[in-house]
CSV table of C-alpha atoms and ligand atoms in Angstrom, one decimal:
chain,number,residue,atom,x,y,z
A,1,ARG,CA,-7.0,19.4,-1.8
A,2,VAL,CA,-4.8,16.3,-2.4
A,3,LEU,CA,-6.1,13.2,-1.5
A,4,GLU,CA,-4.7,9.7,-0.8
A,5,THR,CA,-5.2,6.1,-0.6
A,6,THR,CA,-2.5,3.7,0.7
A,7,ASP,CA,-1.7,0.1,1.4
A,8,LEU,CA,-5.1,-1.2,-0.3
A,9,HIS,CA,-3.6,-4.5,-0.6
A,10,THR,CA,-6.4,-5.5,-3.1
A,11,ASN,CA,-9.1,-4.7,-0.8
A,12,ILE,CA,-11.2,-3.5,-3.3
A,13,MET,CA,-14.5,-5.1,-2.0
A,14,ASP,CA,-15.9,-4.1,1.4
A,15,PHE,CA,-15.9,-7.9,2.1
A,16,ASN,CA,-14.0,-10.1,4.6
A,17,TYR,CA,-13.0,-13.4,2.6
A,18,TYR,CA,-12.2,-15.2,5.7
A,19,THR,CA,-15.5,-15.0,7.3
A,20,GLY,CA,-17.5,-14.7,4.0
A,21,LYS,CA,-19.2,-11.6,5.4
A,22,ASP,CA,-19.7,-8.0,4.3
A,23,ASP,CA,-17.1,-5.7,6.2
A,24,PRO,CA,-17.9,-1.8,6.1
A,25,THR,CA,-14.5,-1.2,7.9
A,26,ILE,CA,-12.4,-1.9,5.0
A,27,GLY,CA,-12.5,-1.7,1.0
A,28,LEU,CA,-11.7,0.8,-1.8
A,29,ALA,CA,-15.8,0.5,-2.6
A,30,ARG,CA,-16.0,2.5,0.7
A,31,THR,CA,-13.2,4.8,0.4
A,32,ALA,CA,-14.3,5.8,-3.2
A,33,SER,CA,-17.5,7.1,-1.5
A,34,LEU,CA,-15.5,9.4,0.5
A,35,ILE,CA,-13.1,10.5,-2.4
A,36,HIS,CA,-16.4,11.5,-4.2
A,37,ALA,CA,-17.4,13.2,-1.0
A,38,ALA,CA,-14.0,15.1,-0.6
A,39,ARG,CA,-13.9,16.1,-4.7
A,40,LYS,CA,-17.5,17.7,-3.8
A,41,ASP,CA,-16.9,20.0,-1.0
A,42,ALA,CA,-13.5,21.3,-2.8
A,43,LYS,CA,-13.0,23.2,-6.0
A,44,ASN,CA,-9.8,21.7,-6.8
A,45,SER,CA,-8.6,18.2,-6.2
A,46,VAL,CA,-6.3,15.6,-7.1
A,47,LEU,CA,-5.9,12.0,-6.0
A,48,VAL,CA,-2.8,9.7,-5.6
A,49,ASP,CA,-2.4,6.0,-4.5
A,50,ASN,CA,0.8,5.2,-2.2
A,51,GLY,CA,1.2,1.3,-2.9
A,52,ASP,CA,1.1,-2.1,-1.5
A,53,LEU,CA,-1.8,-2.6,-4.1
A,54,LEU,CA,-1.4,-6.0,-5.7
A,55,GLN,CA,-0.8,-8.5,-2.6
A,56,GLY,CA,-2.1,-9.0,0.9
A,57,SER,CA,-5.7,-10.2,0.5
A,58,PRO,CA,-7.5,-13.4,-1.1
A,59,MET,CA,-8.3,-11.3,-4.2
A,60,GLY,CA,-4.7,-10.3,-4.6
A,61,ASP,CA,-3.9,-14.0,-4.2
A,62,TYR,CA,-6.5,-15.2,-6.5
A,63,MET,CA,-5.3,-12.9,-9.2
A,64,ALA,CA,-1.6,-13.8,-8.7
A,65,ASN,CA,-2.5,-17.5,-8.8
A,66,LYS,CA,-4.5,-17.2,-12.0
A,67,GLY,CA,-2.1,-15.1,-13.6
A,68,LEU,CA,-2.2,-12.1,-16.0
A,69,GLN,CA,-2.1,-12.4,-19.7
A,70,ILE,CA,-1.2,-9.3,-22.0
A,71,GLY,CA,-4.5,-7.2,-22.0
A,72,ASP,CA,-5.9,-8.5,-18.6
A,73,ILE,CA,-6.9,-5.5,-16.3
A,74,HIS,CA,-6.2,-6.4,-12.7
A,75,PRO,CA,-9.2,-5.8,-10.6
A,76,ALA,CA,-7.5,-3.2,-8.5
A,77,TYR,CA,-7.0,-1.0,-11.7
A,78,LYS,CA,-10.6,-1.7,-13.1
A,79,ALA,CA,-11.6,0.0,-9.8
A,80,MET,CA,-9.4,2.6,-9.6
A,81,ASN,CA,-9.4,3.5,-13.4
A,82,LEU,CA,-13.0,4.8,-12.4
A,83,LEU,CA,-11.6,7.4,-9.8
A,84,ASP,CA,-9.2,9.7,-11.9
A,85,TYR,CA,-5.8,9.0,-10.2
A,86,ALA,CA,-3.3,11.8,-11.0
A,87,VAL,CA,-0.4,9.3,-10.3
A,88,GLY,CA,0.4,5.6,-8.5
A,89,ASN,CA,3.6,4.7,-6.5
A,90,ILE,CA,5.1,1.6,-6.1
A,91,GLY,CA,5.0,-0.1,-2.7
A,92,ASN,CA,7.1,-3.0,-1.6
A,93,HIS,CA,4.6,-5.8,-1.9
A,94,GLU,CA,4.1,-5.0,-5.5
A,95,PHE,CA,7.5,-6.9,-6.0
A,96,ASN,CA,6.2,-10.1,-4.3
A,97,PHE,CA,4.8,-11.9,-7.5
A,98,GLY,CA,7.9,-10.9,-9.6
A,99,LEU,CA,8.7,-8.2,-12.0
A,100,ASP,CA,6.7,-10.0,-14.9
A,101,PHE,CA,3.5,-9.9,-13.0
A,102,LEU,CA,4.1,-6.5,-12.1
A,103,GLU,CA,4.8,-5.1,-15.6
A,104,LYS,CA,1.6,-6.6,-16.9
A,105,ALA,CA,-0.6,-5.3,-14.0
A,106,ILE,CA,0.4,-2.0,-14.1
A,107,GLU,CA,-0.1,-2.0,-17.9
A,108,GLY,CA,-3.5,-1.7,-16.8
A,109,ALA,CA,-3.5,1.2,-14.8
A,110,LYS,CA,-5.0,4.6,-16.6
A,111,PHE,CA,-2.6,6.9,-14.6
A,112,PRO,CA,1.3,7.1,-14.7
A,113,TYR,CA,3.2,5.1,-12.1
A,114,ILE,CA,6.2,6.6,-10.2
A,115,ASN,CA,9.2,5.7,-8.4
A,116,SER,CA,12.3,7.4,-8.0
A,117,ASN,CA,14.7,5.1,-6.1
A,118,VAL,CA,14.9,1.6,-7.9
A,119,TYR,CA,17.3,1.1,-10.6
A,120,CYS,CA,18.0,-1.6,-13.4
A,121,ALA,CA,20.9,-3.9,-12.5
A,122,ASP,CA,20.3,-6.3,-15.1
A,123,GLU,CA,23.3,-6.6,-17.6
A,124,ASN,CA,21.0,-7.7,-20.3
A,125,GLY,CA,18.9,-4.8,-19.6
A,126,CYS,CA,15.1,-4.7,-17.9
A,127,TRP,CA,11.6,-4.0,-19.3
A,128,LYS,CA,10.7,-1.4,-21.7
A,129,ASN,CA,14.4,-1.5,-23.0
A,130,ILE,CA,15.6,0.2,-19.8
A,131,LYS,CA,19.3,-0.3,-19.5
A,132,LYS,CA,21.5,-1.1,-16.4
A,133,GLY,CA,21.6,2.0,-14.3
A,134,GLU,CA,18.7,3.9,-15.5
A,135,ASN,CA,15.5,4.2,-13.4
A,136,LEU,CA,13.0,1.1,-13.7
A,137,PHE,CA,10.1,3.4,-13.2
A,138,THR,CA,9.4,6.9,-14.4
A,139,PRO,CA,11.1,8.9,-11.2
A,140,TYR,CA,8.7,11.8,-11.2
A,141,VAL,CA,5.9,13.6,-13.3
A,142,ILE,CA,5.0,17.1,-13.3
A,143,LYS,CA,1.4,17.6,-14.2
A,144,LYS,CA,0.0,20.9,-15.7
A,145,THR,CA,-3.3,20.9,-13.9
A,146,GLU,CA,-6.0,23.4,-14.4
A,147,ILE,CA,-7.6,24.8,-11.2
A,148,LEU,CA,-10.4,27.5,-10.5
A,149,ASP,CA,-9.3,30.6,-8.3
A,150,ASN,CA,-11.4,32.0,-5.5
A,151,ASP,CA,-13.0,34.3,-8.2
A,152,GLY,CA,-13.9,31.5,-10.4
A,153,ASN,CA,-11.1,31.9,-12.9
A,154,LYS,CA,-9.2,29.2,-14.5
A,155,GLN,CA,-5.7,29.0,-13.7
A,156,GLU,CA,-2.7,26.7,-14.1
A,157,ILE,CA,-0.4,24.9,-11.8
A,158,ASN,CA,2.5,22.5,-12.2
A,159,ILE,CA,2.3,19.7,-9.7
A,160,GLY,CA,5.3,17.7,-9.2
A,161,TYR,CA,4.8,14.1,-7.8
A,162,ILE,CA,7.9,11.8,-6.7
A,163,GLY,CA,7.7,8.3,-5.4
A,164,PHE,CA,10.0,6.0,-3.3
A,165,VAL,CA,10.2,2.7,-1.9
A,166,PRO,CA,11.8,1.1,1.0
A,167,PRO,CA,15.5,-0.3,0.1
A,168,GLN,CA,14.6,-3.3,2.0
A,169,ILE,CA,12.7,-4.6,-1.0
A,170,LEU,CA,16.3,-6.2,-2.0
A,171,LEU,CA,16.0,-8.3,1.2
A,172,TRP,CA,12.2,-9.0,1.3
A,173,ASP,CA,12.1,-10.2,-2.3
A,174,LYS,CA,15.5,-11.4,-3.1
A,175,GLN,CA,14.9,-14.1,-5.0
A,176,LYS,CA,12.6,-12.1,-7.3
A,177,LEU,CA,15.0,-9.2,-7.5
A,178,SER,CA,18.7,-10.2,-6.9
A,179,GLY,CA,20.5,-9.1,-9.8
A,180,LYS,CA,17.8,-7.3,-11.7
A,181,VAL,CA,17.4,-4.1,-9.6
A,182,THR,CA,19.4,-2.0,-7.2
A,183,VAL,CA,17.7,0.6,-4.8
A,184,ASP,CA,19.1,3.8,-3.3
A,185,ASP,CA,18.3,5.7,-0.1
A,186,ILE,CA,15.1,7.6,0.0
A,187,VAL,CA,16.4,11.0,1.4
A,188,LYS,CA,19.3,11.0,-0.9
A,189,THR,CA,17.3,10.0,-4.2
A,190,ALA,CA,14.9,13.2,-2.8
A,191,GLU,CA,17.9,15.3,-2.7
A,192,LYS,CA,19.0,14.3,-6.1
A,193,TYR,CA,15.4,14.7,-8.1
A,194,VAL,CA,13.5,17.5,-6.2
A,195,PRO,CA,16.0,20.1,-7.4
A,196,LYS,CA,15.6,19.0,-10.6
A,197,MET,CA,11.7,19.3,-10.5
A,198,LYS,CA,11.7,22.7,-9.1
A,199,ALA,CA,14.1,23.7,-12.0
A,200,GLU,CA,11.7,22.0,-14.7
A,201,GLY,CA,9.0,24.2,-13.3
A,202,ALA,CA,7.1,22.3,-10.7
A,203,ASP,CA,5.0,25.1,-8.8
A,204,ILE,CA,4.4,22.6,-5.7
A,205,ILE,CA,6.1,19.1,-5.0
A,206,ILE,CA,4.0,16.3,-3.5
A,207,ALA,CA,6.2,13.5,-2.2
A,208,VAL,CA,4.6,10.0,-2.1
A,209,PRO,CA,6.9,7.6,-0.2
A,210,HIS,CA,5.8,4.2,0.6
A,211,SER,CA,7.5,4.4,4.2
A,212,GLY,CA,6.5,5.2,7.6
A,213,ILE,CA,7.7,8.1,10.0
A,214,GLY,CA,10.8,6.7,11.1
A,215,SER,CA,13.3,8.3,13.3
A,216,SER,CA,13.2,12.0,13.8
A,217,ALA,CA,17.5,12.1,13.9
A,218,ASN,CA,19.0,14.6,11.7
A,219,PRO,CA,20.7,13.4,9.7
A,220,GLY,CA,18.6,10.0,9.4
A,221,ASP,CA,19.6,6.6,9.0
A,222,PRO,CA,21.1,6.0,5.6
A,223,MET,CA,19.0,3.4,3.6
A,224,ALA,CA,16.2,3.7,6.1
A,225,GLU,CA,12.7,1.7,5.6
A,226,ASN,CA,10.8,4.5,7.2
A,227,ALA,CA,12.1,7.8,6.1
A,228,THR,CA,9.1,10.2,6.0
A,229,TYR,CA,10.4,12.1,8.8
A,230,ALA,CA,13.8,12.8,7.3
A,231,LEU,CA,12.1,13.2,4.2
A,232,THR,CA,10.8,16.7,5.8
A,233,SER,CA,14.2,18.2,5.9
A,234,VAL,CA,14.4,18.1,1.9
A,235,LYS,CA,14.0,21.5,0.7
A,236,ASP,CA,10.8,22.4,-1.6
A,237,ILE,CA,9.0,19.4,-0.7
A,238,ASN,CA,5.1,20.9,0.0
A,239,ALA,CA,3.4,17.7,1.3
A,240,ILE,CA,4.1,13.9,1.9
A,241,MET,CA,1.6,11.5,1.1
A,242,PHE,CA,3.0,8.5,3.0
A,243,GLY,CA,2.0,4.9,4.1
A,244,HIS,CA,3.5,1.4,4.7
A,245,SER,CA,3.2,1.4,8.3
A,246,HIS,CA,-0.7,1.1,8.2
A,247,SER,CA,-1.0,3.5,10.8
A,248,ILE,CA,-2.8,6.7,10.8
A,249,PHE,CA,-1.4,10.5,10.8
A,250,PRO,CA,-2.0,12.9,12.2
A,251,HIS,CA,-3.0,11.0,15.4
A,252,ALA,CA,-2.3,11.6,19.1
A,253,ASP,CA,0.1,8.5,19.1
A,254,TYR,CA,2.6,10.8,17.6
A,255,LYS,CA,2.3,13.9,19.8
A,256,ASP,CA,5.7,13.3,21.4
A,257,LEU,CA,7.7,13.3,18.2
A,258,PRO,CA,9.8,16.4,17.9
A,259,ASN,CA,8.5,19.5,16.0
A,260,THR,CA,5.3,17.3,15.3
A,261,ASP,CA,1.8,19.0,15.2
A,262,VAL,CA,-1.0,16.2,15.5
A,263,GLU,CA,-3.7,18.9,15.5
A,264,LYS,CA,-2.5,20.2,12.0
A,265,GLY,CA,-0.9,17.1,10.6
A,266,LEU,CA,2.4,18.8,10.2
A,267,LEU,CA,5.6,16.7,10.8
A,268,ASN,CA,8.6,19.2,11.1
A,269,GLY,CA,6.4,21.8,9.8
A,270,VAL,CA,5.5,19.8,6.6
A,271,PRO,CA,1.9,18.6,6.1
A,272,ALA,CA,1.8,15.0,6.0
A,273,VAL,CA,-0.7,12.2,6.0
A,274,MET,CA,-0.8,8.4,6.2
A,275,PRO,CA,-4.3,6.9,5.7
A,276,GLY,CA,-4.2,3.5,7.6
A,277,ARG,CA,-4.6,0.6,5.5
A,278,TRP,CA,-7.0,-1.5,3.4
A,279,GLY,CA,-9.2,1.7,2.5
A,280,ASP,CA,-10.0,2.2,5.9
A,281,ASN,CA,-9.1,5.9,5.8
A,282,LEU,CA,-8.6,8.5,2.9
A,283,GLY,CA,-5.7,10.9,3.4
A,284,VAL,CA,-6.6,14.6,2.5
A,285,ILE,CA,-4.4,17.9,2.8
A,286,ASP,CA,-5.9,21.2,1.8
A,287,PHE,CA,-3.8,23.9,0.6
A,288,LYS,CA,-4.3,27.6,0.4
A,289,LEU,CA,-2.2,28.7,-2.4
A,290,GLU,CA,-2.0,32.5,-3.6
A,291,ARG,CA,-0.3,33.7,-6.8
A,292,LYS,CA,2.1,36.4,-6.8
A,293,ASN,CA,4.0,37.8,-9.7
A,294,GLY,CA,3.4,34.6,-11.6
A,295,LYS,CA,4.7,32.4,-8.6
A,296,TRP,CA,2.6,30.0,-6.5
A,297,THR,CA,3.0,29.9,-2.9
A,298,VAL,CA,1.8,27.9,-0.2
A,299,ILE,CA,0.0,30.2,2.1
A,300,SER,CA,-1.4,27.6,4.9
A,301,ALA,CA,-2.3,23.8,4.9
A,302,ALA,CA,-4.5,21.5,6.9
A,303,THR,CA,-4.3,17.9,7.2
A,304,HIS,CA,-6.7,14.9,8.0
A,305,ALA,CA,-7.1,11.4,7.7
A,306,ARG,CA,-11.0,10.5,7.0
A,307,PRO,CA,-12.1,7.2,8.3
A,308,ILE,CA,-14.9,5.2,6.4
A,309,TYR,CA,-15.8,3.4,9.8
A,310,ASP,CA,-16.6,4.8,13.5
A,311,GLY,CA,-14.9,2.0,15.5
A,312,ALA,CA,-16.2,3.6,18.8
A,313,ALA,CA,-19.8,3.8,17.5
A,314,LYS,CA,-19.4,0.6,15.4
A,315,GLN,CA,-21.1,2.6,12.6
A,316,PRO,CA,-20.4,2.9,9.0
A,317,LEU,CA,-19.5,6.6,8.1
A,318,VAL,CA,-20.2,5.7,4.2
A,319,ASP,CA,-22.1,3.4,1.9
A,320,ALA,CA,-20.2,1.5,-0.7
A,321,ASP,CA,-19.9,2.9,-3.8
A,322,LEU,CA,-21.7,0.4,-6.2
A,323,ASP,CA,-19.9,1.1,-9.4
A,324,ILE,CA,-16.6,-0.2,-7.7
A,325,ARG,CA,-18.3,-3.4,-6.6
A,326,GLN,CA,-19.9,-3.8,-10.1
A,327,VAL,CA,-16.4,-3.4,-11.9
A,328,VAL,CA,-14.8,-6.1,-10.1
A,329,GLU,CA,-17.8,-8.5,-9.7
A,330,LEU,CA,-16.3,-11.0,-11.7
A,331,GLU,CA,-13.2,-11.1,-9.7
A,332,HIS,CA,-15.1,-11.3,-6.5
A,333,GLN,CA,-17.0,-14.2,-7.6
A,334,GLY,CA,-13.7,-15.9,-8.8
A,335,THR,CA,-12.3,-15.0,-5.2
A,336,LEU,CA,-15.1,-16.5,-3.4
A,337,LYS,CA,-14.6,-19.7,-5.6
A,338,PHE,CA,-11.0,-19.7,-5.1
A,339,VAL,CA,-11.3,-19.4,-1.3
A,340,ASP,CA,-13.7,-22.2,-1.0
A,341,GLU,CA,-11.8,-24.7,-2.8
A,342,PRO,CA,-11.6,-27.8,-0.3
A,343,ILE,CA,-7.9,-28.7,0.9
A,344,GLY,CA,-8.4,-31.1,3.6
A,345,ALA,CA,-10.2,-31.3,7.0
A,346,ALA,CA,-9.4,-30.7,10.8
A,347,GLU,CA,-10.4,-32.9,13.8
A,348,ALA,CA,-10.4,-30.0,16.3
A,349,ASN,CA,-10.9,-26.0,16.3
A,350,MET,CA,-8.0,-23.6,15.7
A,351,TYR,CA,-8.1,-20.5,17.2
A,352,SER,CA,-5.1,-17.7,17.9
A,353,PHE,CA,-6.8,-15.8,20.7
A,354,LEU,CA,-4.3,-16.8,23.1
A,355,THR,CA,-1.4,-17.0,20.8
A,356,LEU,CA,0.6,-14.2,22.5
A,357,VAL,CA,0.6,-16.1,25.9
A,358,GLN,CA,0.6,-19.8,25.0
A,359,ASP,CA,1.3,-22.3,22.4
A,360,ASP,CA,-1.7,-22.5,20.3
A,361,PRO,CA,-2.4,-25.0,17.2
A,362,THR,CA,-2.5,-21.9,14.4
A,363,VAL,CA,1.2,-21.5,14.8
A,364,GLN,CA,1.8,-25.1,15.3
A,365,ILE,CA,0.1,-26.4,12.2
A,366,VAL,CA,2.1,-23.8,10.1
A,367,SER,CA,5.3,-25.4,11.6
A,368,ASP,CA,4.4,-29.0,11.1
A,369,ALA,CA,3.7,-27.9,7.6
A,370,GLN,CA,7.0,-26.6,6.9
A,371,ILE,CA,9.0,-29.6,8.4
A,372,ALA,CA,6.8,-32.0,6.5
A,373,ASN,CA,7.7,-30.2,3.3
A,374,VAL,CA,11.5,-29.8,4.0
A,375,LYS,CA,11.6,-33.3,5.3
A,376,ALA,CA,10.2,-34.4,1.8
A,377,LYS,CA,12.8,-32.5,-0.1
A,378,LEU,CA,15.7,-33.7,1.9
A,379,PRO,CA,18.5,-35.0,-0.5
A,380,PRO,CA,19.4,-38.8,0.3
A,381,GLU,CA,22.5,-38.2,2.4
A,382,LEU,CA,20.4,-35.7,4.8
A,383,LYS,CA,17.6,-38.3,5.0
A,384,GLY,CA,16.8,-38.8,8.9
A,385,PHE,CA,18.4,-35.3,9.9
A,386,PRO,CA,16.5,-33.6,12.5
A,387,VAL,CA,14.3,-30.4,11.1
A,388,LEU,CA,13.7,-27.6,13.2
A,389,SER,CA,10.8,-25.0,12.3
A,390,ALA,CA,10.2,-21.3,13.2
A,391,ALA,CA,6.5,-19.7,12.8
A,392,ALA,CA,5.0,-16.7,13.6
A,393,PRO,CA,1.5,-15.4,15.0
A,394,PHE,CA,0.6,-13.1,12.2
A,395,LYS,CA,-3.2,-12.7,13.3
A,396,ALA,CA,-2.8,-11.9,17.0
A,397,GLY,CA,-5.3,-9.0,17.5
A,398,GLY,CA,-4.5,-6.4,14.6
A,399,ARG,CA,-2.5,-3.3,14.9
A,400,HIS,CA,-4.4,0.1,15.3
A,401,GLY,CA,-7.5,0.1,17.6
A,402,THR,CA,-8.6,-3.3,16.4
A,403,SER,CA,-6.9,-5.4,19.3
A,404,SER,CA,-10.6,-6.3,20.6
A,405,ASP,CA,-11.7,-7.3,16.9
A,406,ALA,CA,-12.6,-11.0,16.9
A,407,ASP,CA,-11.7,-11.0,13.2
A,408,GLN,CA,-8.2,-9.9,13.8
A,409,TYR,CA,-7.5,-13.5,15.2
A,410,VAL,CA,-7.6,-16.7,13.2
A,411,GLN,CA,-10.5,-18.6,13.5
A,412,VAL,CA,-10.9,-22.2,11.8
A,413,ASP,CA,-13.6,-24.6,13.2
A,414,LYS,CA,-13.3,-28.2,12.9
A,415,GLY,CA,-14.5,-29.9,10.2
A,416,PRO,CA,-13.5,-29.5,6.1
A,417,LEU,CA,-11.0,-27.0,5.2
A,418,THR,CA,-10.8,-24.5,2.3
A,419,PHE,CA,-8.1,-22.3,0.9
A,420,LYS,CA,-9.8,-19.6,3.1
A,421,ASN,CA,-8.9,-21.3,6.2
A,422,ALA,CA,-5.2,-22.0,4.8
A,423,ALA,CA,-5.0,-18.0,4.1
A,424,ASP,CA,-6.6,-17.6,7.6
A,425,LEU,CA,-3.9,-19.8,9.1
A,426,TYR,CA,-1.0,-18.1,6.9
A,427,LEU,CA,-1.9,-14.8,6.0
A,428,TYR,CA,1.3,-13.7,4.0
A,429,PRO,CA,2.0,-15.2,0.7
A,430,ASN,CA,5.8,-15.4,2.0
A,431,THR,CA,8.5,-17.8,0.5
A,432,MET,CA,9.6,-20.7,2.7
A,433,VAL,CA,13.3,-20.9,3.1
A,434,ALA,CA,15.3,-24.1,4.7
A,435,VAL,CA,18.9,-23.7,5.8
B,1,MN,MN1,1.4,-2.3,3.4
B,2,MG,MG1,4.4,-1.7,2.5
């Protein structure tokens, strides 16, 4: 049994910091209970994380704002270190706070990190004495794993894990990465490393791309952001534990994709799983393996995304793991304080419920803030120049099955404002750019 978490975005607690209430629909504290249950009813299991871990929630912002000193353990790892992960993969959002923050953060993980398609591009070298042209991370690992066979005897299997990130990190985090790293195509990189892994003795190979399904065209687009379907054409990949698009696979949404079995969870014949986001699902792939003449063969596979919450019945399917909640209690309290810091006051309510059909104040205030900020920074020769601003409605109803959930919209009531309201109005810690 191979288990996967993805796109946790530092949603460790089952808590909504914007509303200040418990939220049973998100959080590793809940997924952890699914992990324990999934391990209990399988003889052999391993767990991977796909990435997009360090950014994307108030706790992530609180930690980035506070910064990490050498030896500090990020709360994401305080929690994950309790769950015996086999490997972690680097997501695109891992780069949002810069390489220095990333280096200090992943120091705290008690499991290896893998990524095969990011290379050092700095003339002066990168972290850990890595030279220009070399992989910035460990591209893959092969872990000798002890398992029990059907007769209860110990067996050994070499499980290979390889990680990938979208090449688009070079655009999305240009200021943080320009001149420091280069990124290669996901499929091309797999074709380079998978045969090496096989030659080094990997019995089965699990790809962990931080990349959505993408196009089923063969050959796929070079440098594709979403390359999971294209990865299925690379020989000797036995399973794909993917993510990035915050969707769920297997799911009926994908029934019209060519060569896709949304019952068994097969993409072009390869078992694959994408367990949503923020801990709302656990990815599960069950293999039946046979050892013949000293060689392991995959007999069959079954794939599931297991939810923590029943959206139709509005019922939690699992309780929170109290050890996970406990281990991040300090950072949870810190985040609560952080989001309650006063920053101003509003004379009217700001809601985004109608943002897709009419102008609304939740987008206007962001534009107004951007204009004010740029005007204040204009050089003397441009004083009085008109400034235009573009802003997007980020919270406009959610992406999958959450469009009727009021928490997926901005809701800022008139009165005193806190950082929590600012984060509600502007979900992502993006960088403003003026041209
Ligand atoms: Mn993500
Ligand atoms: Mg992503």
